[in-house]
Amino acid sequence: MTMSEQISKVTELATSLSGVAKCRQDFPCLAQTISDHPLVYLDSAASSQQPLAVIEKVVDYHSHDHANVHRGVHTLSHRATEAYEGARDLVQTFINAGSRSEVVYTSGTTESINLVAQSFCRPKLAPGDKILITHLEHHSNIVPWQLVCEQTGAELLVAPINEAGEVDIDNLFRQLESGVKMLAIAHVSNALGTIMPLREIIEKAHSLEVPVLVDGAQAVPHISVDVQELDCDFYAFSGHKMFGPTGIGILFGRETLLDAMPPYQGGGDMILEVRFDGTTYNDLPYKFEAGTPNISGAIGLGAAVSYLQTVGMHAISAHEHELLQYMTGQLDQVDGLRLIGTAADKASVQSFLLDDIHPHDLGTILDHQGVAIRTGHHCAMPVMDFYGVPGTARASLALYNNQDDVDRLVAALTTAKEIFR
Amino acid sequence: MIAQSQSQEELRDLYRELILDHARSPRHFGKLDGATHSAEGINPLCGDKLKIYFSIDADGRISDAKFEGSGCAISVASASLLTDTVIGLKTEAALDFFSAVVSRLSGRMEDGERPLSKVDLGKLIALEGVKEFPSRVKCATLAWHALNSAIRNESETVSTE
């Protein structure tokens, strides 16, 4: 890269960073007061707010273009199909999937993982086979595997973590070498924010012919994801954590694997021909999309993808990285505050405890000052057990947050300390 | 700033001195050996988990009560206040308190509860601050639901969900 190219790259990043700061005004839900205080929304890891571009796209669809997809020759059905399939193309580009056949709509990350557990793993598993997950996983990347283990007699192995909240890679490699049939792992931990060194892990898994599913729910809104570069076999994520609607999500799957898998659910749209003596399933990705899908959700998700691309994933990552460092630094200065999850490589999330104040009490006190955080076990009870706490308070950032939000959080924590003095 | 002081006032009303005192130094905390009745209460939303024990005499009088577990300040204080309140009471009177507390805090009567008008809540009135915090009513009533379950000998775990 020449000097002038470097300068232009830096200028471009600086411009887009100030662009990120302006994003807040795109989110109508943020412009309100809670208990007479301007809302500070620090719970995007649970569910993010939607920009006007997404809300209007969905309203527009319902107002003008709604009909069932892939059926009928009438104009509305054609429009709905175009929009629904167009959104799939947007998602394909966004995660750099090799083909649109590899992009399956689901109801969310949870369904995506259950689909893989039941349709990909279950037919292959025998008693004594092993599936490997990590101690950091969200319940949605634990329970589907427990279910398939119960069904097949397979065993669930758990890769341990250290005090910082990082997976012990050497140990994980040894567990992989012990012979496992599947590795299911988060890209970013929802409770602690730890970013997994996925390329290294996937390379190792593949050298042992272990297929890998990545739970990307907490990664997609924050960091640029390229499924071909990661070389993962499956990648699952949800619309509502990336500024899209609830009830829609994606399963990316390698085409050869999806092709060989039996359908997950039966019904309309997933068939080519139905006869009582046998049914021919539809091509990918429709084989995994039984029944009338969440059409407006998919269209909203497509709009969210376009929004993220307009702002720019690199600019978003840079903005959030800087803000996370600021937030962690400010929190660390609060007397009596214990940071939970201090991995070297993190995204968007900081969990903490304050003195002996129960997280639930903290959540109420903050909410009453307009500051929305998540409190509790974050659907990651094993992580809470690891730290020996019933739950934590968790502040999570998104592209629309700024330093003022962090300052308001810290001020609200000071009030909590006064009340519990 | 008016808003500031009003919301702070509501918070201080929720976390009154009596509540904070019972949360920090819960009375009758621990397992009760020789308990005749017990029940567990779980609030899956926030992970509160309390077990409450009673010794009930042949004539239906609560001779002792204890509780153990972990939870937020509101649920622990409420359990602590509960044990303080019901020791020495007949079970019918304890159930009257249950109905009174639940209806007072949640603003409704649940099926099968006796209509209550004359129960003097005494220091339990300190729990009333939760009325401004709908998501916390379950924390304040958790131990009381467990009491109801224990006395009625429904030994299964009570969940607020």
Coordinates of C-alpha atoms in Angstrom, one line a residue, chain B residues 12-13 28 49-50 76-77 83 90 117 120 122 132 139:
Chain B
R12 CA -35.2 4.9 48.3
D13 CA -38.8 3.9 49.0
H28 CA -33.7 -17.0 60.9
K49 CA -33.7 -19.6 44.9
L50 CA -35.0 -19.9 48.5
V76 CA -34.1 -12.1 50.9
A77 CA -35.6 -9.3 53.0
T83 CA -40.0 -15.7 59.3
K90 CA -51.4 -20.4 63.7
S117 CA -59.5 -7.0 54.9
D120 CA -52.4 -5.5 59.9
G122 CA -47.1 -4.2 60.4
E132 CA -43.8 1.1 41.7
C139 CA -39.2 -11.1 44.2

